[in-house]
Amino acid sequence: MHHNSKLPNASTSIFAVMSALAHKHNAINLSQGFPNFKSDPKLIDLVSKAMNLGYNQYAPMPGSLVLREAIARKFDGLYNSSYNPETEITITAGATQGIYAIISAFVRQDDEVIIFRPAYDCYDPTITLNGGKTISIQLEAPLYKMDWQEVRSKVSQKTKMIIINTPQNPSGTVFSEEDMLALQRLTEGTDIIVLSDEVYEHIIFDNEKHQSVCLFSDLKSRSFITASFGKTFHNTGWKMGYCCAPKALMAEYRKVHQFNVFCVNHPIQIALAEYLDEPSHYMELSQFYQDKRDLFLNLIEGSRFKFRSSKGTYFQVLDYSNISKEGDVDFANKLTIDHGLASIPLSVFNDNGLDNNVLRFCFAKTDETLKQATDILQKI
Ligand SMILES: Cc1ncc(COP(=O)(O)O)c(C=O)c1O
């Protein structure tokens, strides 16, 4: 049987490849972005309580109302921004499913979607599957700074959507208020939808303020926000998240969502509703990860890697150009196989495989793991 692949360029994700390589060579795994410490036992108890109480059948299609109400309260408290829990918030199977259904709901054949590289890997294939065209704007190492003039020059009659991600995976950069205002000016008066991937909203450092699209009224009126409980509560394997948008946009989203998953894990939603109502559960996360970033960077002080400290996310990029000029995929393989430390080469997030000799390391790890990893980096 012959078939034309709908994703001819897609291969096994680099995260799976590097994690498998780490496993094979018994290497410390700072490649894939997941914590190697436990989720709060209180939250796990709440999940088991919900199961014992009988929340084991389908949840309502948009999600359990108690959880949507808790999310709405969080938006009110944190950003003074209101979303109607009935009509403007939907619970998703991780941010990935939300992103998939948002793009599927709006992008048609030949529509253009602007993304910024280095970019998280699910955007481009999802655009392609829906017949859209990815318009990549490459941000340059080491600052990965936005050039809004360039963005303006790439906007056309066909631009359907712009996808942003702040704090940004993999670069660890964040958008400033000026960036958000520039995006708002650029999209004002257009029908462009903004997909704002804010999965790292609670992991932001050095007293920077997270610039959510919901803080800018015109932007908010055209935007989806996607969020991930896995990132916030150390349980990426639960695959739980949510998205929110103004009513008319959310109504279109739900048409797709109901045939994509219909609804997501019910007992975890009930547990999260209660857990989310204690703000310290997410307000203390930035300091927790800032301490890990600082430990990681202090321990590689004096090594031959060059870096600018991450401003958000649980990733730190390191430039190895003082050590070697070989390609980043080869260097990452060598680091894993010969030295026992796995990372992610940044070229896989770039357009045309642009390689700036930079690797991404995940510091969502116990202090002990970080010490072992930095011992290796010091010897390279
Ligand atoms: C920028 C970004 N968006 C979305 C996701 C996916 O989140 P989830 O695991 O909740 O699907 C990730 C996970 O690494 C990410 O880094």
Short mmCIF file of N, CA and C and ligand atoms in Angstrom, two decimals, residues 94-96 99 120 123 165 169 197 199-200 228 231 239, ligand 1:
data_model
loop_
_atom_site.label_atom_id
_atom_site.label_comp_id
_atom_site.label_asym_id
_atom_site.label_seq_id
_atom_site.Cartn_x
_atom_site.Cartn_y
_atom_site.Cartn_z
N GLY A 94 -3.46 18.51 28.93
CA GLY A 94 -2.18 19.20 28.77
C GLY A 94 -2.35 20.38 27.83
N ALA A 95 -1.31 21.21 27.76
CA ALA A 95 -1.39 22.35 26.84
C ALA A 95 -1.39 21.86 25.39
N THR A 96 -0.72 20.73 25.15
CA THR A 96 -0.56 20.25 23.77
C THR A 96 -1.90 20.02 23.08
N ILE A 99 -3.50 23.36 22.27
CA ILE A 99 -2.84 23.98 21.12
C ILE A 99 -3.33 23.31 19.82
N TYR A 120 8.93 25.72 20.40
CA TYR A 120 8.46 24.43 20.90
C TYR A 120 7.95 23.61 19.72
N TYR A 123 4.01 23.19 17.42
CA TYR A 123 3.26 24.18 16.64
C TYR A 123 3.28 23.86 15.13
N ASN A 165 5.13 32.59 22.90
CA ASN A 165 5.41 31.72 24.05
C ASN A 165 6.32 32.48 25.01
N ASN A 169 10.27 28.57 25.90
CA ASN A 169 11.02 27.32 25.76
C ASN A 169 11.49 27.26 24.31
N ASP A 197 1.07 30.88 24.37
CA ASP A 197 1.44 29.67 25.12
C ASP A 197 2.12 30.14 26.41
N VAL A 199 2.53 28.35 29.33
CA VAL A 199 2.67 27.21 30.25
C VAL A 199 3.69 27.47 31.37
N TYR A 200 4.61 28.42 31.15
CA TYR A 200 5.61 28.71 32.20
C TYR A 200 5.31 30.00 32.94
N SER A 228 -0.58 24.84 31.49
CA SER A 228 -0.31 23.43 31.79
C SER A 228 -0.14 23.22 33.29
N LYS A 231 3.39 21.56 34.33
CA LYS A 231 4.56 22.41 34.57
C LYS A 231 4.52 23.03 35.95
N LYS A 239 -0.79 15.14 32.22
CA LYS A 239 -1.29 15.80 31.01
C LYS A 239 -2.60 16.56 31.26
C1 LIG B 1 6.25 25.83 25.46
C2 LIG B 1 5.48 24.60 25.76
N1 LIG B 1 4.21 24.52 25.37
C3 LIG B 1 3.47 23.43 25.61
C4 LIG B 1 4.00 22.33 26.27
C5 LIG B 1 3.16 21.12 26.48
O1 LIG B 1 2.57 21.09 27.74
P1 LIG B 1 1.77 19.80 28.22
O2 LIG B 1 2.74 18.80 28.72
O3 LIG B 1 0.86 20.34 29.32
O4 LIG B 1 1.00 19.29 27.05
C6 LIG B 1 5.33 22.37 26.68
C7 LIG B 1 5.94 21.19 27.33
O5 LIG B 1 7.14 21.02 27.34
C8 LIG B 1 6.09 23.53 26.41
O6 LIG B 1 7.37 23.61 26.79
#
